[in-house]
Short mmCIF file of C-alpha atoms and ligand atoms in Angstrom, two decimals:
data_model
loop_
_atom_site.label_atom_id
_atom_site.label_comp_id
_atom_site.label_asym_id
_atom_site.label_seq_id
_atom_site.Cartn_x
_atom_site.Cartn_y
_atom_site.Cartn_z
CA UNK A 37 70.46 -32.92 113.35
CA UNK A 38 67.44 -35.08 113.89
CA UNK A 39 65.52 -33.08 116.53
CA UNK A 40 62.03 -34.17 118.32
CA UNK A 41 60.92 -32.20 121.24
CA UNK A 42 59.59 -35.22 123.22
CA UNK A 43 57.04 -35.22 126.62
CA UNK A 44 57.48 -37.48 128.95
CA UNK A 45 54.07 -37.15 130.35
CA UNK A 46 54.00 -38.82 133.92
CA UNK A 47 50.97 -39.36 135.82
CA UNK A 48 49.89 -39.03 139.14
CA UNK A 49 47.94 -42.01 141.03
CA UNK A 50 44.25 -42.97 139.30
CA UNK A 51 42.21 -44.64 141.74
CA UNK A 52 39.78 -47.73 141.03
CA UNK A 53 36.72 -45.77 140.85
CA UNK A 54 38.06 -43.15 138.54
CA UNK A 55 36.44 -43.41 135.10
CA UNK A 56 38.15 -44.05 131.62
CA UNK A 57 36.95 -40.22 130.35
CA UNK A 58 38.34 -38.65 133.88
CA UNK A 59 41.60 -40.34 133.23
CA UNK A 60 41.57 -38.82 129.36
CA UNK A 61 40.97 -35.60 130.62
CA UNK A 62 44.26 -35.33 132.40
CA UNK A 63 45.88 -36.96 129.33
CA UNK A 64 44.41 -34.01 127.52
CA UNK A 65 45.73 -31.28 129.97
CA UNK A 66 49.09 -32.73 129.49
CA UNK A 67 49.09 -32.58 125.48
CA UNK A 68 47.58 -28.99 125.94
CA UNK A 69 51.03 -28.81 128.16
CA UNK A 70 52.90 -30.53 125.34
CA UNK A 71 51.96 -28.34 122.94
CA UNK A 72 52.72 -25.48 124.29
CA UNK A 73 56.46 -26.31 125.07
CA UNK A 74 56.66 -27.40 121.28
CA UNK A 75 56.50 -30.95 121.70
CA UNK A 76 56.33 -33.33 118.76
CA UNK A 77 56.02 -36.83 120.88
CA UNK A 78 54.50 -36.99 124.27
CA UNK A 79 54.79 -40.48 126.24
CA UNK A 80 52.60 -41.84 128.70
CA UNK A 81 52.77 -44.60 131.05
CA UNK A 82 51.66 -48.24 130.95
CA UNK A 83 48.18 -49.30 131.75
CA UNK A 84 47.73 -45.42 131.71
CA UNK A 85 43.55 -45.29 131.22
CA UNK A 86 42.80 -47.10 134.81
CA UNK A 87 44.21 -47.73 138.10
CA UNK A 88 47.17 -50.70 138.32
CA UNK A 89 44.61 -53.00 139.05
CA UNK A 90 46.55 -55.99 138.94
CA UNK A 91 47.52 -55.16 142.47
CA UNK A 92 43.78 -56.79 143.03
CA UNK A 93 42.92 -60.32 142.72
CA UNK A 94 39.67 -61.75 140.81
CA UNK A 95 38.29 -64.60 140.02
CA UNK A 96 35.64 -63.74 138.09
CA UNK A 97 36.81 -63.33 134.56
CA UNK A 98 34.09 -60.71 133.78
CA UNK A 99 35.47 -58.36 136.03
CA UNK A 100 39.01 -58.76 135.04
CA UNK A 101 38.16 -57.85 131.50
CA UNK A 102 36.23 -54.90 132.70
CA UNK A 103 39.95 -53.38 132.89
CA UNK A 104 41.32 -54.12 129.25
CA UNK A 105 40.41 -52.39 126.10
CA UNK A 106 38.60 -54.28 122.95
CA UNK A 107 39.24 -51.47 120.58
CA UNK A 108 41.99 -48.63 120.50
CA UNK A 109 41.37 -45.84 119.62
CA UNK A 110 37.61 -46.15 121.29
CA UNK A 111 34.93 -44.00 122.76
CA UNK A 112 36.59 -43.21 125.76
CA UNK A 113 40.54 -42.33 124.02
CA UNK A 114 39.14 -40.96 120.75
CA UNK A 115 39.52 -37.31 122.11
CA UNK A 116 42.60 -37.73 122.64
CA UNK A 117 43.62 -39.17 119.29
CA UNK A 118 41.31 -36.38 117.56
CA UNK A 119 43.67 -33.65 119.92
CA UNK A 120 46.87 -35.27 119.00
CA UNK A 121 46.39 -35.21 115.57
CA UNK A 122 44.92 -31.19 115.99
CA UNK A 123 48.54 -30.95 117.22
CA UNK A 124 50.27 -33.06 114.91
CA UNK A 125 51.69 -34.65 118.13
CA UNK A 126 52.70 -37.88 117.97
CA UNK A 127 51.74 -40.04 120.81
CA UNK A 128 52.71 -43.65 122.69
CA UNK A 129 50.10 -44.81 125.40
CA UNK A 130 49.72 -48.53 127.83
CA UNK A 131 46.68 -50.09 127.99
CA UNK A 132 45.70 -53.58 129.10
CA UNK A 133 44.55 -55.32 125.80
CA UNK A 134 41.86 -57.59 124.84
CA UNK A 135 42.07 -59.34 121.56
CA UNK A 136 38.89 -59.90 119.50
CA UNK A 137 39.99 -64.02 119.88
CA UNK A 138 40.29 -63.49 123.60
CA UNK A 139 44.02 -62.96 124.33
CA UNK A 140 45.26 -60.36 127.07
CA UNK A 141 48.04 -58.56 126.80
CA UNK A 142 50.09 -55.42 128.64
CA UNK A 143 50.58 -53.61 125.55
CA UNK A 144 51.93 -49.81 124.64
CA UNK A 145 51.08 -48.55 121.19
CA UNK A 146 52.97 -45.44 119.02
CA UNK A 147 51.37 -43.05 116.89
CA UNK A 148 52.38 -41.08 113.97
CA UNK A 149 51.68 -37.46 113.91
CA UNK A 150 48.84 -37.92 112.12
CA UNK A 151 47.63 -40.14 115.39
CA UNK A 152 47.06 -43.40 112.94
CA UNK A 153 48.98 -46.05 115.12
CA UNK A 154 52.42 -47.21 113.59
CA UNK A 155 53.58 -49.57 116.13
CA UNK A 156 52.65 -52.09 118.85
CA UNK A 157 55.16 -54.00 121.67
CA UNK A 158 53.08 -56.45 123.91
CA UNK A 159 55.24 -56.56 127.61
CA UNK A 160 57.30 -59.74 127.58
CA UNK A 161 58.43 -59.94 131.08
CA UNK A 162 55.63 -60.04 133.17
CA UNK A 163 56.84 -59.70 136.93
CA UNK A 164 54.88 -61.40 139.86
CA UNK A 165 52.76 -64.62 140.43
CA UNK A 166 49.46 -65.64 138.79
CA UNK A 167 47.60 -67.17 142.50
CA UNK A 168 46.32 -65.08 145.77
CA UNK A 169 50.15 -65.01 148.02
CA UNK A 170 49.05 -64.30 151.32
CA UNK A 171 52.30 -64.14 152.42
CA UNK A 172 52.70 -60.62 150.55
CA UNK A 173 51.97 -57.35 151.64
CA UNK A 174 50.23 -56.76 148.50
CA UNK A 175 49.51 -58.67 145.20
CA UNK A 176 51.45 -58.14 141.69
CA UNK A 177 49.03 -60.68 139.80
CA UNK A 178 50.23 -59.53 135.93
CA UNK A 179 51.18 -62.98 135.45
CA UNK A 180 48.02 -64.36 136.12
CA UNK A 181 45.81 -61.37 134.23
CA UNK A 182 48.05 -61.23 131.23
CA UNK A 183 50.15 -63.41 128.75
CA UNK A 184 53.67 -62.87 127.68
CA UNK A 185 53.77 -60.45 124.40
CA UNK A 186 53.86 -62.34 121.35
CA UNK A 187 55.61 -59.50 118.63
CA UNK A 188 59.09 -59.90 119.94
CA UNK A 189 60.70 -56.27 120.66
CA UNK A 190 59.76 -54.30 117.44
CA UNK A 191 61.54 -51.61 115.85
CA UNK A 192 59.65 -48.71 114.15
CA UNK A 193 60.68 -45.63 111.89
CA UNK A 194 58.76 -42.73 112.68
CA UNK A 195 59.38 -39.28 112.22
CA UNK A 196 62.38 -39.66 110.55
CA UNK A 197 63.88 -41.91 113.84
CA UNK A 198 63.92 -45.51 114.63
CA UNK A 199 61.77 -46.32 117.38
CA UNK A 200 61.05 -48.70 119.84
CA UNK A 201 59.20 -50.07 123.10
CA UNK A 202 59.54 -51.75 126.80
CA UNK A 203 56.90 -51.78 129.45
CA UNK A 204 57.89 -51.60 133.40
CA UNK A 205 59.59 -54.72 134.25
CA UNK A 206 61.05 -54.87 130.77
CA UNK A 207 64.02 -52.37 131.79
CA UNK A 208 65.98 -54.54 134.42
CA UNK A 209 66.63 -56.89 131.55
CA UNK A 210 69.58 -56.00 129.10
CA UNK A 211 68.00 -58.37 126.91
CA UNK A 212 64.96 -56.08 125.60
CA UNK A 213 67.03 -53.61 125.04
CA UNK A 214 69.83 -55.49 123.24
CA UNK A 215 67.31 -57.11 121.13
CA UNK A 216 66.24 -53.50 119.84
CA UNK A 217 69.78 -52.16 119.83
CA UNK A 218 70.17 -54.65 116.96
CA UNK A 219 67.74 -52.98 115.11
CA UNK A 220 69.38 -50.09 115.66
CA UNK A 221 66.90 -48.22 117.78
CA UNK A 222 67.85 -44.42 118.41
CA UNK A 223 64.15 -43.77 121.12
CA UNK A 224 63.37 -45.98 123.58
CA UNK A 225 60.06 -45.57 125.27
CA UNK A 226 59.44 -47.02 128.66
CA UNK A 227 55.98 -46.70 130.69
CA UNK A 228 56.01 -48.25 134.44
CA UNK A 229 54.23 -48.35 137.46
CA UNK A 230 56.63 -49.24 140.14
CA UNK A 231 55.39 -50.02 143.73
CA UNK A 232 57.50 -48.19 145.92
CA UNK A 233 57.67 -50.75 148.70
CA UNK A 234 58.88 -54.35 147.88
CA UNK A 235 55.94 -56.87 149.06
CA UNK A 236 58.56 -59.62 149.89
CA UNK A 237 61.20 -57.52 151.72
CA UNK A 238 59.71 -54.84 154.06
CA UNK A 239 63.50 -53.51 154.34
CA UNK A 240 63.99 -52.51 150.83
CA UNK A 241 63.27 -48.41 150.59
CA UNK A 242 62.26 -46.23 148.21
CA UNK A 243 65.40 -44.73 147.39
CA UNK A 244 66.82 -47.90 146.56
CA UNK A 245 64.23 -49.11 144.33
CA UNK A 246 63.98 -45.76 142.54
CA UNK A 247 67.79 -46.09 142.34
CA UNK A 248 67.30 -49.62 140.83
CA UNK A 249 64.84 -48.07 138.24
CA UNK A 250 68.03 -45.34 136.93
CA UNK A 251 70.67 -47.71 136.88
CA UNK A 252 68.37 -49.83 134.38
CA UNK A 253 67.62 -47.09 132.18
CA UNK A 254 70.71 -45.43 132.01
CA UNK A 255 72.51 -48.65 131.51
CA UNK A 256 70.03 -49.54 128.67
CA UNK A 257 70.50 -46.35 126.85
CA UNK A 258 74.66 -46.36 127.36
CA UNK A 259 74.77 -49.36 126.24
CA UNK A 260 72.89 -49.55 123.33
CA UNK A 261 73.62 -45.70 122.51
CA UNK A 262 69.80 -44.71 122.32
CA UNK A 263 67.96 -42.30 124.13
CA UNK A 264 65.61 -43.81 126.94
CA UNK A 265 62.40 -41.69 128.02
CA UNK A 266 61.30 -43.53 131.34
CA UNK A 267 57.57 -42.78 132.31
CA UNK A 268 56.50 -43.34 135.64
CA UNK A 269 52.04 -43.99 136.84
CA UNK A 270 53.04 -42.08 140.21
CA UNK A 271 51.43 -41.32 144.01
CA UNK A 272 49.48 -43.21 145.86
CA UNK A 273 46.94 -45.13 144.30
CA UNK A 274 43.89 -46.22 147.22
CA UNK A 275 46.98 -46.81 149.87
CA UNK A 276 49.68 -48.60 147.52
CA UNK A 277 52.07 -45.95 147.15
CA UNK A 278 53.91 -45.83 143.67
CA UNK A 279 57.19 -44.62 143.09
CA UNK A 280 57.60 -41.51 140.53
CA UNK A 281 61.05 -40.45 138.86
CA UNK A 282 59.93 -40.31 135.32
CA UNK A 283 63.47 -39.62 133.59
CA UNK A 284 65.18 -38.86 130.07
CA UNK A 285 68.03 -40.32 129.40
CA UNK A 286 70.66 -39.34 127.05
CA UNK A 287 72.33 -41.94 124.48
CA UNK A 288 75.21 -41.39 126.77
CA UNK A 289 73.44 -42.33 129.52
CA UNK A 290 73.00 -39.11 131.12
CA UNK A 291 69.33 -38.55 133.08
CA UNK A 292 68.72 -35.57 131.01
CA UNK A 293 65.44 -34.56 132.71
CA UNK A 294 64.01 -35.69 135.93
CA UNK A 295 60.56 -35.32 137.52
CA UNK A 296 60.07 -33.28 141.01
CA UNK A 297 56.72 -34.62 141.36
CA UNK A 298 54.02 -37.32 142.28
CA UNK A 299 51.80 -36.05 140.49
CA UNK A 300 50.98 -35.24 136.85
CA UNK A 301 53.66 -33.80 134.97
CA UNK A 302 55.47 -33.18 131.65
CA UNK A 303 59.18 -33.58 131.47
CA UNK A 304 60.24 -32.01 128.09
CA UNK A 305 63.34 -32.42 126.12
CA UNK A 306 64.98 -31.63 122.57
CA UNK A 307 66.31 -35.20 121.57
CA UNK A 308 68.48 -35.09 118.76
CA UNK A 309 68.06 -38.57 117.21
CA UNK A 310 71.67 -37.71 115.71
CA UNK A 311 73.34 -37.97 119.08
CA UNK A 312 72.42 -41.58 119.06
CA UNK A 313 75.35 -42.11 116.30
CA UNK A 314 79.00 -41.70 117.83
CA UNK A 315 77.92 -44.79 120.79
CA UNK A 316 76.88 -46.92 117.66
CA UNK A 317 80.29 -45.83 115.30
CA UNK A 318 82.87 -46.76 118.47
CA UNK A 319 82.63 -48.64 121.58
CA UNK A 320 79.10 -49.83 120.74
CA UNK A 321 79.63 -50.48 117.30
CA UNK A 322 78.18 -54.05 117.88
CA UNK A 323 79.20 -55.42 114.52
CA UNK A 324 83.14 -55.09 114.91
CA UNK A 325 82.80 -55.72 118.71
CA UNK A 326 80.24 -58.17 119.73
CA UNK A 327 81.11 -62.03 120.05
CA UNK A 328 78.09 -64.14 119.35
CA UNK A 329 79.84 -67.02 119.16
CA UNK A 330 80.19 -67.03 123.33
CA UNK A 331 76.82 -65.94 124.24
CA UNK A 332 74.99 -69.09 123.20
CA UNK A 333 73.49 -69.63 126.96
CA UNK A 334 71.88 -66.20 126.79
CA UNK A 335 69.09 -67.48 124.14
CA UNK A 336 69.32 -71.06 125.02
CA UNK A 337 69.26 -71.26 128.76
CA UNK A 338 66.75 -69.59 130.97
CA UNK A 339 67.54 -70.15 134.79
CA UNK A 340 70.92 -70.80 136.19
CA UNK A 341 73.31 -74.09 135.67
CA UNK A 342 76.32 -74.40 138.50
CA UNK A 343 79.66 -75.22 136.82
CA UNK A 344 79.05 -78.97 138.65
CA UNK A 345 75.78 -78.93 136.38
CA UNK A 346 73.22 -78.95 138.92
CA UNK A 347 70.43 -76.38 138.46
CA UNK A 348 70.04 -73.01 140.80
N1 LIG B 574 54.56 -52.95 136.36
C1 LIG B 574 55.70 -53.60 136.66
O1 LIG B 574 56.24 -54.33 135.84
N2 LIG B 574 56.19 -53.43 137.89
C2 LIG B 574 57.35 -54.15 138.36
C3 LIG B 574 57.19 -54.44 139.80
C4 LIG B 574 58.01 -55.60 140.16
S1 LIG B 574 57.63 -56.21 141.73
C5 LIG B 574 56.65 -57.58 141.43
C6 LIG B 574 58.66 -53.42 138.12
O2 LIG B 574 59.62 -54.07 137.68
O3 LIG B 574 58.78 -52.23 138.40
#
């Protein structure tokens, strides 16, 4: 058995004026929570340290980089990297980044237990539009704030597991987590912040959308035979309500722990990394199974072709 106690630390709403340090010290409440259920990874969701400001449109480029980080660790996270390492938790955190040659990116890092960062994903599918649509009930400008990650979908062995990352939109496509299945990944770790109403379709609920976000996850983890810890930014954040139901999800596929709340909270399970192995040996076992030589369109063609050949 490959055992690690993991936290899926879920957050409740952080509003625009709420300060970097405020946000840290619920991040540190929730490792104090961590370690006292004996967890040795805690998760927590993208673009944890600030509001989900790209719900707001700006033009002036100043104040968009007001939300990304330049450094990480820096002044603001550094007591929580000094904590996790007191704990000899490992951690995985979102933050908008800023690259010293001016690049911006959605990224989630991983830590080792000693907190020195061991791996990096930079979000690849960036949902929404990049100009002001005023025919939305509220923006979803990521494409215009951030570029598409440039590192691929890493793998990473840590703690004795192989490891890897998605960000939000990342987990309706079978794609990310195919191209980490490959690697053999046994943890995936998912942060999201998930509107709860749908800005084009007033008609779409909650339920459904929250439904949407299980059948992704699940799927990805069945499929690929890895565990799946989904971590939801939750609650209402200055009137845009986000949906919650942060979930673990077993290499089977089975939501192993689910969150009751909006708010901040820990969702704790023992994940043997172990359990990952039967999938990968039988009906996933993608080297006697899988038949590259008929999915060509999937990495050659992006949007639709009609048998006729006309585009969709
Ligand atoms: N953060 C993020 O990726 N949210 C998206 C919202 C899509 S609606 C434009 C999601 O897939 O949950």
């Amino acid at each position: 058995m490959r055992e690690i106690v993991i936290g899926g630390a879920q957050m409740g709403p952080i509003q625009r004026a709420d300060t970097r340090e405020q946000v840290v010290s619920r991040m540190l409440a929730l490792l104090d929570d961590a370690k006292r259920a004996g967890c040795n990874l805690v998760i927590f969701p993208e673009l944890c340290l600030t509001t989900f400001f790209p719900r707001w449109y700006f033009e002036d480029q100043a104040e968009v980089d007001s939300w990304f980080e330049t450094d990480m660790p820096n002044v603001a996270t550094n007591p929580l990297f000094d904590r996790a390492r007191d704990y000899g938790i490992a951690i995985s955190l979102g933050y908008a980044e800023l690259t010293p040659d001016g690049q911006h990116f959605n990224t989630q890092i991983l830590t080792d237990t000693e907190a020195r960062i061991v791996g990096k994903y930079r979000k690849i599918h960036l949902p929404g539009h990049d100009e002001y649509d005023p025919e939305r009930s509220f923006q979803h400008l990521e494409k215009r704030y951030f570029q598409p990650g440039d590192l691929g979908f890493p793998v990473f062995r840590n703690m004795d597991a192989l490891m890897g990352m998605l960000i939000c939109n990342d987990r309706r496509w079978p794609e990310a987590y195919r191209e980490m299945g490959l690697q053999g990944v046994e943890l995936t770790m998912l942060g999201y912040n998930t509107p709860s109403g749908n800005s084009q379709n007033a008609n779409e609920s909650a339920e459904l959308r929250a439904f949407h976000s299980d059948l992704s996850v699940q799927a990805g983890a069945y499929q690929n035979s890895t565990w799946v810890v989904a971590v939801a930014k939750a609650g209402d954040e200055d009137g845009h309500p986000l949906n919650g139901g942060s979930v673990i999800v077993s290499p089977d596929g089975v939501i192993m722990q689910k969150a009751h709340t909006l708010g901040d909270e820990l969702l704790v399970h023992n994940c043997d990394m172990d359990a990952t192995k039967f999938g990968k040996a039988t009906v996933f076992d993608f080297k006697r199974h899988r038949r590259i030589e008929h999915y060509g369109r999937i990495a050659s063609q992006t949007g639709v072709i009609y048998p006729d050949g006309t585009q969709g």
